[in-house]
Amino acid sequence: MELSWRTAKVLLAVVCLLAAFLFQASSAGSIISRIGERLGVGRGRSNNDEGATERPTMVDPELITLSEDLYKLDQARTGNAGKQQLDWTVNTRSSTGRLFTRMNDALLTKPTYAKFIALLDNYNPVLGRSEEVTPQERAEQSSFLDAIIATPVMQKAWTFLKSRGLAPSSQSGFKDLLQRIWFTIYKRRGQPDTSGFEHVFVGELDGGAPNAPVSGFHNWVRYYLEEKAGRAVFQRWKGQTDPDIYGLQFLWNGHPKIKSTMAVGESPEMSVAVLTTCFLTVPNNECKLRMGGAPVSVITHKWTTRSAQEFYVASAYYDS
């Protein structure tokens, strides 16, 4: 009888040890899983250097309606309605290093285009090197924001954001919001070296090495001007979705961009309206839209600080 009692105690001890082991393993797995989620590991999608997204979002019917309305307004304003008389053409099978085969440069003299182009030479593209913003450059930023806010496209986006409680009701407040999230200089590589506008619309180099890759650079006007100047060389077409959202691989001053996506033909105000709306509505995620009847996706990433009220655009681009 004594032997069976001792045996029972041994068995009980073994069972307790096994249970403790399994509990610890389960807890460790849970902790690792949570860490992975915080880092974005195994979650969402990534686009080369842009980072991972959160879990897929549901379709928002109001965003679908808004994006269709914005697209119609922009097409009518640029004269490309129905795509019957485009101001540009591209050759995605080009072997000459040039993507654009025709461009009506008169389009680029329109007020919002001209003010957008004035901003493009205000930046040092190398990450890790401090940016300095001059009074003249601040004036150019202010002039650009005034110009796009006055357009029907941006007014439409602003009305939507106000209805969601995501934008101030005053025009000055809305302008301040755009100024902060797009033009604030913050530290990406240890120095105040970047802004949302520079990353998305101008493009950056991930360091000063001769083969440093290109980061960001998702604007077609910027690409066209750099190609025209001989600084951008088209290499390969990497997919396309309607309406005119192109994926391409290119060299910029000899630096590789493995894949960039650009909505060719849209105005600067359309770019800012769409990307801002997605950034404020579904940050760090896929923003599902529709333009010209075609499904469109935008991915945005938020750069956060210790203050919940102080955040900036880290990246924002069309997905293809």
PDB file of C-alpha atoms in Angstrom:
ATOM      1  CA  MET A   1       0.000   0.000   0.000  1.00  0.00           C
ATOM      2  CA  GLU A   2       2.924   2.320   0.863  1.00  0.00           C
ATOM      3  CA  LEU A   3       4.506   1.654  -2.565  1.00  0.00           C
ATOM      4  CA  SER A   4       1.372   2.610  -4.454  1.00  0.00           C
ATOM      5  CA  TRP A   5       1.065   5.855  -2.487  1.00  0.00           C
ATOM      6  CA  ARG A   6       4.649   6.839  -3.295  1.00  0.00           C
ATOM      7  CA  THR A   7       4.080   5.943  -6.915  1.00  0.00           C
ATOM      8  CA  ALA A   8       1.003   8.156  -6.988  1.00  0.00           C
ATOM      9  CA  LYS A   9       2.951  11.088  -5.567  1.00  0.00           C
ATOM     10  CA  VAL A  10       5.675  10.643  -8.198  1.00  0.00           C
ATOM     11  CA  LEU A  11       3.112  10.504 -10.962  1.00  0.00           C
ATOM     12  CA  LEU A  12       1.400  13.597  -9.588  1.00  0.00           C
ATOM     13  CA  ALA A  13       4.694  15.455  -9.530  1.00  0.00           C
ATOM     14  CA  VAL A  14       5.411  14.463 -13.128  1.00  0.00           C
ATOM     15  CA  VAL A  15       1.978  15.643 -14.208  1.00  0.00           C
ATOM     16  CA  CYS A  16       2.482  18.997 -12.451  1.00  0.00           C
ATOM     17  CA  LEU A  17       5.891  19.483 -14.079  1.00  0.00           C
ATOM     18  CA  LEU A  18       4.467  18.648 -17.498  1.00  0.00           C
ATOM     19  CA  ALA A  19       1.570  21.052 -17.008  1.00  0.00           C
ATOM     20  CA  ALA A  20       3.944  23.824 -15.965  1.00  0.00           C
ATOM     21  CA  PHE A  21       6.136  23.183 -19.008  1.00  0.00           C
ATOM     22  CA  LEU A  22       3.172  23.315 -21.372  1.00  0.00           C
ATOM     23  CA  PHE A  23       1.901  26.521 -19.760  1.00  0.00           C
ATOM     24  CA  GLN A  24       5.285  28.218 -20.109  1.00  0.00           C
ATOM     25  CA  ALA A  25       5.578  27.125 -23.732  1.00  0.00           C
ATOM     26  CA  SER A  26       2.115  28.449 -24.450  1.00  0.00           C
ATOM     27  CA  SER A  27       2.898  31.753 -22.718  1.00  0.00           C
ATOM     28  CA  ALA A  28       6.171  32.121 -24.583  1.00  0.00           C
ATOM     29  CA  GLY A  29       4.419  31.444 -27.864  1.00  0.00           C
ATOM     30  CA  SER A  30       1.811  34.035 -27.026  1.00  0.00           C
ATOM     31  CA  ILE A  31       4.462  36.607 -26.127  1.00  0.00           C
ATOM     32  CA  ILE A  32       6.422  35.927 -29.309  1.00  0.00           C
ATOM     33  CA  SER A  33       3.228  36.159 -31.304  1.00  0.00           C
ATOM     34  CA  ARG A  34       2.397  39.535 -29.738  1.00  0.00           C
ATOM     35  CA  ILE A  35       5.901  40.838 -30.419  1.00  0.00           C
ATOM     36  CA  GLY A  36       5.571  39.691 -34.019  1.00  0.00           C
ATOM     37  CA  GLU A  37       2.261  41.494 -34.318  1.00  0.00           C
ATOM     38  CA  ARG A  38       3.715  44.726 -32.953  1.00  0.00           C
ATOM     39  CA  LEU A  39       6.545  44.512 -35.454  1.00  0.00           C
ATOM     40  CA  GLY A  40       4.179  43.659 -38.297  1.00  0.00           C
ATOM     41  CA  VAL A  41       5.735  40.207 -38.804  1.00  0.00           C
ATOM     42  CA  GLY A  42       3.500  37.829 -40.731  1.00  0.00           C
ATOM     43  CA  ARG A  43       0.790  40.449 -41.022  1.00  0.00           C
ATOM     44  CA  GLY A  44      -0.486  42.362 -44.017  1.00  0.00           C
ATOM     45  CA  ARG A  45       1.638  43.114 -47.069  1.00  0.00           C
ATOM     46  CA  SER A  46       4.808  44.997 -47.777  1.00  0.00           C
ATOM     47  CA  ASN A  47       6.075  46.843 -50.839  1.00  0.00           C
ATOM     48  CA  ASN A  48       9.893  46.704 -50.997  1.00  0.00           C
ATOM     49  CA  ASP A  49      11.207  49.299 -48.499  1.00  0.00           C
ATOM     50  CA  GLU A  50       7.845  50.643 -47.422  1.00  0.00           C
ATOM     51  CA  GLY A  51       7.052  48.271 -44.529  1.00  0.00           C
ATOM     52  CA  ALA A  52       4.165  46.042 -43.504  1.00  0.00           C
ATOM     53  CA  THR A  53       0.509  46.940 -43.091  1.00  0.00           C
ATOM     54  CA  GLU A  54      -2.061  46.100 -40.453  1.00  0.00           C
ATOM     55  CA  ARG A  55      -4.768  43.504 -40.951  1.00  0.00           C
ATOM     56  CA  PRO A  56      -6.858  43.876 -44.145  1.00  0.00           C
ATOM     57  CA  THR A  57      -9.701  46.361 -43.834  1.00  0.00           C
ATOM     58  CA  MET A  58     -13.297  46.042 -44.887  1.00  0.00           C
ATOM     59  CA  VAL A  59     -14.594  48.061 -47.829  1.00  0.00           C
ATOM     60  CA  ASP A  60     -15.936  51.435 -46.686  1.00  0.00           C
ATOM     61  CA  PRO A  61     -18.839  52.416 -49.007  1.00  0.00           C
ATOM     62  CA  GLU A  62     -18.325  56.118 -48.269  1.00  0.00           C
ATOM     63  CA  LEU A  63     -14.659  55.902 -49.281  1.00  0.00           C
ATOM     64  CA  ILE A  64     -15.709  54.158 -52.490  1.00  0.00           C
ATOM     65  CA  THR A  65     -18.158  56.961 -53.306  1.00  0.00           C
ATOM     66  CA  LEU A  66     -15.659  59.656 -52.392  1.00  0.00           C
ATOM     67  CA  SER A  67     -12.867  58.212 -54.520  1.00  0.00           C
ATOM     68  CA  GLU A  68     -15.141  57.924 -57.560  1.00  0.00           C
ATOM     69  CA  ASP A  69     -16.236  61.533 -57.074  1.00  0.00           C
ATOM     70  CA  LEU A  70     -12.634  62.736 -56.691  1.00  0.00           C
ATOM     71  CA  TYR A  71     -11.592  60.862 -59.810  1.00  0.00           C
ATOM     72  CA  LYS A  72     -14.413  62.395 -61.880  1.00  0.00           C
ATOM     73  CA  LEU A  73     -13.571  65.886 -60.624  1.00  0.00           C
ATOM     74  CA  ASP A  74      -9.888  65.452 -61.406  1.00  0.00           C
ATOM     75  CA  GLN A  75     -10.466  63.991 -64.839  1.00  0.00           C
ATOM     76  CA  ALA A  76     -12.767  66.871 -65.753  1.00  0.00           C
ATOM     77  CA  ARG A  77     -10.270  69.430 -64.423  1.00  0.00           C
ATOM     78  CA  THR A  78      -7.268  67.983 -66.275  1.00  0.00           C
ATOM     79  CA  GLY A  79      -9.181  67.547 -69.517  1.00  0.00           C
ATOM     80  CA  ASN A  80      -8.694  63.775 -69.522  1.00  0.00           C
ATOM     81  CA  ALA A  81     -12.339  62.884 -68.958  1.00  0.00           C
ATOM     82  CA  GLY A  82     -13.145  59.613 -70.676  1.00  0.00           C
ATOM     83  CA  LYS A  83      -9.466  59.287 -71.619  1.00  0.00           C
ATOM     84  CA  GLN A  84     -10.362  60.584 -75.064  1.00  0.00           C
ATOM     85  CA  GLN A  85      -7.590  63.169 -75.265  1.00  0.00           C
ATOM     86  CA  LEU A  86      -4.723  62.393 -72.914  1.00  0.00           C
ATOM     87  CA  ASP A  87      -1.909  64.867 -72.371  1.00  0.00           C
ATOM     88  CA  TRP A  88       0.649  62.047 -72.216  1.00  0.00           C
ATOM     89  CA  THR A  89       1.489  58.573 -73.517  1.00  0.00           C
ATOM     90  CA  VAL A  90       3.878  55.931 -72.196  1.00  0.00           C
ATOM     91  CA  ASN A  91       5.563  52.830 -73.586  1.00  0.00           C
ATOM     92  CA  THR A  92       5.837  50.153 -70.887  1.00  0.00           C
ATOM     93  CA  ARG A  93       7.878  47.939 -73.241  1.00  0.00           C
ATOM     94  CA  SER A  94      10.451  50.627 -73.893  1.00  0.00           C
ATOM     95  CA  SER A  95      14.059  49.496 -74.286  1.00  0.00           C
ATOM     96  CA  THR A  96      15.421  53.033 -74.660  1.00  0.00           C
ATOM     97  CA  GLY A  97      15.338  53.948 -70.973  1.00  0.00           C
ATOM     98  CA  ARG A  98      12.401  56.296 -71.511  1.00  0.00           C
ATOM     99  CA  LEU A  99       8.906  55.525 -70.279  1.00  0.00           C
ATOM    100  CA  PHE A 100       7.188  58.664 -71.604  1.00  0.00           C
ATOM    101  CA  THR A 101       6.836  58.939 -75.359  1.00  0.00           C
ATOM    102  CA  ARG A 102       4.713  62.108 -75.383  1.00  0.00           C
ATOM    103  CA  MET A 103       3.916  64.857 -72.902  1.00  0.00           C
ATOM    104  CA  ASN A 104       2.012  68.082 -73.261  1.00  0.00           C
ATOM    105  CA  ASP A 105       4.238  70.278 -71.108  1.00  0.00           C
ATOM    106  CA  ALA A 106       1.534  72.956 -71.060  1.00  0.00           C
ATOM    107  CA  LEU A 107      -0.194  70.763 -68.479  1.00  0.00           C
ATOM    108  CA  LEU A 108       2.725  71.341 -66.118  1.00  0.00           C
ATOM    109  CA  THR A 109       2.266  75.121 -66.239  1.00  0.00           C
ATOM    110  CA  LYS A 110      -1.155  74.956 -64.579  1.00  0.00           C
ATOM    111  CA  PRO A 111      -1.077  76.623 -61.135  1.00  0.00           C
ATOM    112  CA  THR A 112      -1.073  73.547 -58.890  1.00  0.00           C
ATOM    113  CA  TYR A 113       1.445  71.758 -61.114  1.00  0.00           C
ATOM    114  CA  ALA A 114       3.773  74.764 -61.247  1.00  0.00           C
ATOM    115  CA  LYS A 115       3.640  75.253 -57.479  1.00  0.00           C
ATOM    116  CA  PHE A 116       4.202  71.536 -56.933  1.00  0.00           C
ATOM    117  CA  ILE A 117       7.241  71.530 -59.243  1.00  0.00           C
ATOM    118  CA  ALA A 118       8.707  74.497 -57.346  1.00  0.00           C
ATOM    119  CA  LEU A 119       8.963  72.264 -54.263  1.00  0.00           C
ATOM    120  CA  LEU A 120      10.952  69.470 -55.858  1.00  0.00           C
ATOM    121  CA  ASP A 121      14.421  71.042 -55.608  1.00  0.00           C
ATOM    122  CA  ASN A 122      14.129  71.889 -51.910  1.00  0.00           C
ATOM    123  CA  TYR A 123      15.538  68.636 -50.529  1.00  0.00           C
ATOM    124  CA  ASN A 124      18.734  66.670 -49.953  1.00  0.00           C
ATOM    125  CA  PRO A 125      17.757  63.141 -51.003  1.00  0.00           C
ATOM    126  CA  VAL A 126      20.318  61.297 -48.831  1.00  0.00           C
ATOM    127  CA  LEU A 127      18.822  59.926 -45.623  1.00  0.00           C
ATOM    128  CA  GLY A 128      20.996  60.662 -42.607  1.00  0.00           C
ATOM    129  CA  ARG A 129      21.860  64.170 -43.795  1.00  0.00           C
ATOM    130  CA  SER A 130      20.022  67.029 -42.148  1.00  0.00           C
ATOM    131  CA  GLU A 131      17.463  69.060 -44.049  1.00  0.00           C
ATOM    132  CA  GLU A 132      17.295  72.834 -43.699  1.00  0.00           C
ATOM    133  CA  VAL A 133      14.120  74.665 -44.665  1.00  0.00           C
ATOM    134  CA  THR A 134      14.618  78.266 -45.779  1.00  0.00           C
ATOM    135  CA  PRO A 135      11.987  81.034 -45.551  1.00  0.00           C
ATOM    136  CA  GLN A 136      11.644  80.866 -49.344  1.00  0.00           C
ATOM    137  CA  GLU A 137      10.937  77.137 -49.179  1.00  0.00           C
ATOM    138  CA  ARG A 138       8.340  77.641 -46.441  1.00  0.00           C
ATOM    139  CA  ALA A 139       6.677  80.259 -48.623  1.00  0.00           C
ATOM    140  CA  GLU A 140       6.597  77.768 -51.516  1.00  0.00           C
ATOM    141  CA  GLN A 141       4.981  75.154 -49.271  1.00  0.00           C
ATOM    142  CA  SER A 142       2.350  77.645 -48.150  1.00  0.00           C
ATOM    143  CA  SER A 143       1.626  78.744 -51.725  1.00  0.00           C
ATOM    144  CA  PHE A 144       1.226  75.137 -52.862  1.00  0.00           C
ATOM    145  CA  LEU A 145      -1.170  74.293 -50.033  1.00  0.00           C
ATOM    146  CA  ASP A 146      -3.265  77.424 -50.709  1.00  0.00           C
ATOM    147  CA  ALA A 147      -3.497  76.455 -54.379  1.00  0.00           C
ATOM    148  CA  ILE A 148      -4.591  72.863 -53.862  1.00  0.00           C
ATOM    149  CA  ILE A 149      -7.024  73.652 -51.030  1.00  0.00           C
ATOM    150  CA  ALA A 150      -8.854  75.986 -53.414  1.00  0.00           C
ATOM    151  CA  THR A 151      -9.526  73.179 -55.933  1.00  0.00           C
ATOM    152  CA  PRO A 152     -12.812  71.233 -56.104  1.00  0.00           C
ATOM    153  CA  VAL A 153     -10.899  67.984 -55.562  1.00  0.00           C
ATOM    154  CA  MET A 154      -9.366  69.080 -52.280  1.00  0.00           C
ATOM    155  CA  GLN A 155     -12.572  70.750 -51.119  1.00  0.00           C
ATOM    156  CA  LYS A 156     -14.395  67.453 -51.639  1.00  0.00           C
ATOM    157  CA  ALA A 157     -11.794  65.514 -49.652  1.00  0.00           C
ATOM    158  CA  TRP A 158     -11.829  68.122 -46.882  1.00  0.00           C
ATOM    159  CA  THR A 159     -15.627  67.908 -46.582  1.00  0.00           C
ATOM    160  CA  PHE A 160     -15.371  64.131 -46.193  1.00  0.00           C
ATOM    161  CA  LEU A 161     -12.628  64.368 -43.563  1.00  0.00           C
ATOM    162  CA  LYS A 162     -14.637  66.936 -41.593  1.00  0.00           C
ATOM    163  CA  SER A 163     -17.637  64.598 -41.622  1.00  0.00           C
ATOM    164  CA  ARG A 164     -15.436  61.913 -40.041  1.00  0.00           C
ATOM    165  CA  GLY A 165     -14.010  64.284 -37.431  1.00  0.00           C
ATOM    166  CA  LEU A 166     -10.540  63.925 -38.971  1.00  0.00           C
ATOM    167  CA  ALA A 167      -9.950  67.506 -40.127  1.00  0.00           C
ATOM    168  CA  PRO A 168     -10.561  70.974 -38.659  1.00  0.00           C
ATOM    169  CA  SER A 169     -13.576  72.956 -39.832  1.00  0.00           C
ATOM    170  CA  SER A 170     -11.554  76.102 -40.568  1.00  0.00           C
ATOM    171  CA  GLN A 171      -9.475  76.424 -43.717  1.00  0.00           C
ATOM    172  CA  SER A 172      -6.485  77.653 -41.736  1.00  0.00           C
ATOM    173  CA  GLY A 173      -6.759  74.646 -39.452  1.00  0.00           C
ATOM    174  CA  PHE A 174      -6.936  72.264 -42.404  1.00  0.00           C
ATOM    175  CA  LYS A 175      -3.930  73.936 -43.983  1.00  0.00           C
ATOM    176  CA  ASP A 176      -2.001  73.586 -40.710  1.00  0.00           C
ATOM    177  CA  LEU A 177      -2.881  69.878 -40.630  1.00  0.00           C
ATOM    178  CA  LEU A 178      -1.605  69.341 -44.173  1.00  0.00           C
ATOM    179  CA  GLN A 179       1.522  71.357 -43.396  1.00  0.00           C
ATOM    180  CA  ARG A 180       2.255  69.242 -40.338  1.00  0.00           C
ATOM    181  CA  ILE A 181       1.698  65.748 -41.706  1.00  0.00           C
ATOM    182  CA  TRP A 182       3.369  66.378 -45.081  1.00  0.00           C
ATOM    183  CA  PHE A 183       6.084  68.989 -44.521  1.00  0.00           C
ATOM    184  CA  THR A 184       7.323  68.557 -40.955  1.00  0.00           C
ATOM    185  CA  ILE A 185      10.992  67.506 -41.001  1.00  0.00           C
ATOM    186  CA  TYR A 186      11.639  64.517 -38.712  1.00  0.00           C
ATOM    187  CA  LYS A 187      14.380  61.962 -38.078  1.00  0.00           C
ATOM    188  CA  ARG A 188      14.388  58.786 -40.152  1.00  0.00           C
ATOM    189  CA  ARG A 189      18.141  58.012 -39.909  1.00  0.00           C
ATOM    190  CA  GLY A 190      19.205  59.784 -36.729  1.00  0.00           C
ATOM    191  CA  GLN A 191      19.092  63.312 -38.193  1.00  0.00           C
ATOM    192  CA  PRO A 192      16.170  65.602 -39.111  1.00  0.00           C
ATOM    193  CA  ASP A 193      16.479  64.280 -42.642  1.00  0.00           C
ATOM    194  CA  THR A 194      13.042  63.577 -44.055  1.00  0.00           C
ATOM    195  CA  SER A 195       9.394  64.535 -44.443  1.00  0.00           C
ATOM    196  CA  GLY A 196       6.332  62.820 -45.817  1.00  0.00           C
ATOM    197  CA  PHE A 197       6.380  65.045 -48.886  1.00  0.00           C
ATOM    198  CA  GLU A 198      10.046  64.393 -49.617  1.00  0.00           C
ATOM    199  CA  HIS A 199       9.683  60.636 -49.246  1.00  0.00           C
ATOM    200  CA  VAL A 200       6.498  60.211 -51.266  1.00  0.00           C
ATOM    201  CA  PHE A 201       6.754  62.893 -53.946  1.00  0.00           C
ATOM    202  CA  VAL A 202      10.462  63.634 -54.311  1.00  0.00           C
ATOM    203  CA  GLY A 203      12.270  60.399 -53.445  1.00  0.00           C
ATOM    204  CA  GLU A 204      15.158  59.620 -51.118  1.00  0.00           C
ATOM    205  CA  LEU A 205      18.375  57.588 -51.079  1.00  0.00           C
ATOM    206  CA  ASP A 206      18.900  55.070 -48.314  1.00  0.00           C
ATOM    207  CA  GLY A 207      22.380  56.321 -47.466  1.00  0.00           C
ATOM    208  CA  GLY A 208      25.274  57.886 -49.318  1.00  0.00           C
ATOM    209  CA  ALA A 209      26.746  54.755 -50.922  1.00  0.00           C
ATOM    210  CA  PRO A 210      27.023  54.696 -54.740  1.00  0.00           C
ATOM    211  CA  ASN A 211      24.589  51.768 -54.907  1.00  0.00           C
ATOM    212  CA  ALA A 212      22.205  53.011 -52.183  1.00  0.00           C
ATOM    213  CA  PRO A 213      18.618  52.112 -53.144  1.00  0.00           C
ATOM    214  CA  VAL A 214      15.899  54.656 -53.783  1.00  0.00           C
ATOM    215  CA  SER A 215      13.223  54.981 -51.131  1.00  0.00           C
ATOM    216  CA  GLY A 216       9.758  56.422 -51.769  1.00  0.00           C
ATOM    217  CA  PHE A 217       9.501  58.335 -55.096  1.00  0.00           C
ATOM    218  CA  HIS A 218       5.864  57.694 -56.048  1.00  0.00           C
ATOM    219  CA  ASN A 219       4.939  60.679 -58.187  1.00  0.00           C
ATOM    220  CA  TRP A 220       4.647  60.666 -61.960  1.00  0.00           C
ATOM    221  CA  VAL A 221       5.348  64.384 -62.491  1.00  0.00           C
ATOM    222  CA  ARG A 222       8.586  64.061 -60.569  1.00  0.00           C
ATOM    223  CA  TYR A 223       9.509  60.948 -62.550  1.00  0.00           C
ATOM    224  CA  TYR A 224       8.716  62.573 -65.893  1.00  0.00           C
ATOM    225  CA  LEU A 225      10.856  65.635 -65.122  1.00  0.00           C
ATOM    226  CA  GLU A 226      13.765  63.478 -63.920  1.00  0.00           C
ATOM    227  CA  GLU A 227      13.496  61.258 -67.014  1.00  0.00           C
ATOM    228  CA  LYS A 228      13.381  64.305 -69.257  1.00  0.00           C
ATOM    229  CA  ALA A 229      16.539  65.624 -67.581  1.00  0.00           C
ATOM    230  CA  GLY A 230      18.299  62.292 -68.067  1.00  0.00           C
ATOM    231  CA  ARG A 231      18.489  61.494 -64.360  1.00  0.00           C
ATOM    232  CA  ALA A 232      15.828  58.729 -64.349  1.00  0.00           C
ATOM    233  CA  VAL A 233      16.188  55.672 -66.587  1.00  0.00           C
ATOM    234  CA  PHE A 234      13.235  53.344 -67.077  1.00  0.00           C
ATOM    235  CA  GLN A 235      14.186  49.671 -66.771  1.00  0.00           C
ATOM    236  CA  ARG A 236      11.133  47.497 -66.475  1.00  0.00           C
ATOM    237  CA  TRP A 237       7.344  47.574 -66.288  1.00  0.00           C
ATOM    238  CA  LYS A 238       6.141  45.851 -63.121  1.00  0.00           C
ATOM    239  CA  GLY A 239       2.390  45.711 -63.462  1.00  0.00           C
ATOM    240  CA  GLN A 240      -0.512  48.027 -64.018  1.00  0.00           C
ATOM    241  CA  THR A 241      -3.981  48.545 -62.646  1.00  0.00           C
ATOM    242  CA  ASP A 242      -6.690  50.849 -63.913  1.00  0.00           C
ATOM    243  CA  PRO A 243      -6.930  53.766 -63.983  1.00  0.00           C
ATOM    244  CA  ASP A 244      -3.345  54.292 -65.184  1.00  0.00           C
ATOM    245  CA  ILE A 245      -1.571  53.145 -62.024  1.00  0.00           C
ATOM    246  CA  TYR A 246       1.806  51.843 -63.148  1.00  0.00           C
ATOM    247  CA  GLY A 247       4.403  49.762 -61.368  1.00  0.00           C
ATOM    248  CA  LEU A 248       7.905  50.366 -62.679  1.00  0.00           C
ATOM    249  CA  GLN A 249      11.553  49.683 -61.971  1.00  0.00           C
ATOM    250  CA  PHE A 250      14.052  52.429 -62.726  1.00  0.00           C
ATOM    251  CA  LEU A 251      17.406  53.983 -61.932  1.00  0.00           C
ATOM    252  CA  TRP A 252      17.595  57.451 -60.412  1.00  0.00           C
ATOM    253  CA  ASN A 253      21.036  58.995 -60.813  1.00  0.00           C
ATOM    254  CA  GLY A 254      22.306  55.411 -61.004  1.00  0.00           C
ATOM    255  CA  HIS A 255      20.512  54.317 -57.819  1.00  0.00           C
ATOM    256  CA  PRO A 256      18.022  51.444 -58.143  1.00  0.00           C
ATOM    257  CA  LYS A 257      14.331  51.635 -57.390  1.00  0.00           C
ATOM    258  CA  ILE A 258      13.112  48.042 -57.559  1.00  0.00           C
ATOM    259  CA  LYS A 259       9.446  48.968 -57.701  1.00  0.00           C
ATOM    260  CA  SER A 260       7.544  52.206 -57.529  1.00  0.00           C
ATOM    261  CA  THR A 261       3.856  52.744 -58.186  1.00  0.00           C
ATOM    262  CA  MET A 262       2.545  55.957 -59.714  1.00  0.00           C
ATOM    263  CA  ALA A 263      -0.890  57.153 -60.779  1.00  0.00           C
ATOM    264  CA  VAL A 264       0.110  58.664 -64.101  1.00  0.00           C
ATOM    265  CA  GLY A 265      -1.974  61.664 -65.147  1.00  0.00           C
ATOM    266  CA  GLU A 266      -3.490  62.636 -61.820  1.00  0.00           C
ATOM    267  CA  SER A 267      -3.054  66.201 -60.617  1.00  0.00           C
ATOM    268  CA  PRO A 268      -1.031  67.207 -57.538  1.00  0.00           C
ATOM    269  CA  GLU A 269      -4.240  68.086 -55.716  1.00  0.00           C
ATOM    270  CA  MET A 270      -5.641  64.638 -56.496  1.00  0.00           C
ATOM    271  CA  SER A 271      -2.503  62.965 -55.174  1.00  0.00           C
ATOM    272  CA  VAL A 272      -2.594  64.920 -51.920  1.00  0.00           C
ATOM    273  CA  ALA A 273      -6.372  64.511 -51.527  1.00  0.00           C
ATOM    274  CA  VAL A 274      -6.362  60.730 -51.986  1.00  0.00           C
ATOM    275  CA  LEU A 275      -3.236  59.997 -49.963  1.00  0.00           C
ATOM    276  CA  THR A 276      -4.235  62.344 -47.127  1.00  0.00           C
ATOM    277  CA  THR A 277      -7.727  60.868 -46.922  1.00  0.00           C
ATOM    278  CA  CYS A 278      -6.376  57.319 -46.739  1.00  0.00           C
ATOM    279  CA  PHE A 279      -3.645  58.291 -44.283  1.00  0.00           C
ATOM    280  CA  LEU A 280      -6.109  59.894 -41.867  1.00  0.00           C
ATOM    281  CA  THR A 281      -8.909  57.350 -42.345  1.00  0.00           C
ATOM    282  CA  VAL A 282      -7.072  53.997 -42.373  1.00  0.00           C
ATOM    283  CA  PRO A 283      -3.385  54.579 -41.508  1.00  0.00           C
ATOM    284  CA  ASN A 284      -0.933  51.670 -41.592  1.00  0.00           C
ATOM    285  CA  ASN A 285      -3.329  49.732 -43.741  1.00  0.00           C
ATOM    286  CA  GLU A 286      -4.820  49.119 -47.155  1.00  0.00           C
ATOM    287  CA  CYS A 287      -7.269  51.824 -48.194  1.00  0.00           C
ATOM    288  CA  LYS A 288      -9.755  50.339 -50.645  1.00  0.00           C
ATOM    289  CA  LEU A 289     -11.067  52.770 -53.236  1.00  0.00           C
ATOM    290  CA  ARG A 290     -12.680  52.811 -56.671  1.00  0.00           C
ATOM    291  CA  MET A 291     -11.847  55.094 -59.583  1.00  0.00           C
ATOM    292  CA  GLY A 292     -13.446  54.985 -63.001  1.00  0.00           C
ATOM    293  CA  GLY A 293     -15.176  51.780 -61.949  1.00  0.00           C
ATOM    294  CA  ALA A 294     -11.885  50.011 -61.175  1.00  0.00           C
ATOM    295  CA  PRO A 295     -10.804  48.885 -57.686  1.00  0.00           C
ATOM    296  CA  VAL A 296      -7.803  50.810 -56.363  1.00  0.00           C
ATOM    297  CA  SER A 297      -5.687  50.288 -53.258  1.00  0.00           C
ATOM    298  CA  VAL A 298      -3.592  52.823 -51.376  1.00  0.00           C
ATOM    299  CA  ILE A 299      -1.131  51.892 -48.629  1.00  0.00           C
ATOM    300  CA  THR A 300      -0.131  54.424 -45.976  1.00  0.00           C
ATOM    301  CA  HIS A 301       2.240  54.362 -43.016  1.00  0.00           C
ATOM    302  CA  LYS A 302       2.233  56.720 -40.036  1.00  0.00           C
ATOM    303  CA  TRP A 303       5.351  58.045 -38.310  1.00  0.00           C
ATOM    304  CA  THR A 304       4.408  58.359 -34.650  1.00  0.00           C
ATOM    305  CA  THR A 305       6.000  60.279 -31.779  1.00  0.00           C
ATOM    306  CA  ARG A 306       5.569  60.251 -27.999  1.00  0.00           C
ATOM    307  CA  SER A 307       2.668  62.631 -28.448  1.00  0.00           C
ATOM    308  CA  ALA A 308      -0.498  61.074 -29.854  1.00  0.00           C
ATOM    309  CA  GLN A 309      -1.294  64.415 -31.472  1.00  0.00           C
ATOM    310  CA  GLU A 310       2.033  64.659 -33.291  1.00  0.00           C
ATOM    311  CA  PHE A 311       2.316  62.249 -36.226  1.00  0.00           C
ATOM    312  CA  TYR A 312       3.474  62.505 -39.819  1.00  0.00           C
ATOM    313  CA  VAL A 313       3.282  60.696 -43.141  1.00  0.00           C
ATOM    314  CA  ALA A 314       5.993  58.023 -43.264  1.00  0.00           C
ATOM    315  CA  SER A 315       4.874  56.703 -46.662  1.00  0.00           C
ATOM    316  CA  ALA A 316       1.808  56.681 -48.875  1.00  0.00           C
ATOM    317  CA  TYR A 317       1.450  55.152 -52.314  1.00  0.00           C
ATOM    318  CA  TYR A 318      -0.868  53.387 -54.726  1.00  0.00           C
ATOM    319  CA  ASP A 319      -0.553  49.613 -54.689  1.00  0.00           C
ATOM    320  CA  SER A 320      -0.427  47.615 -57.917  1.00  0.00           C
TER     321      SER A 320
END
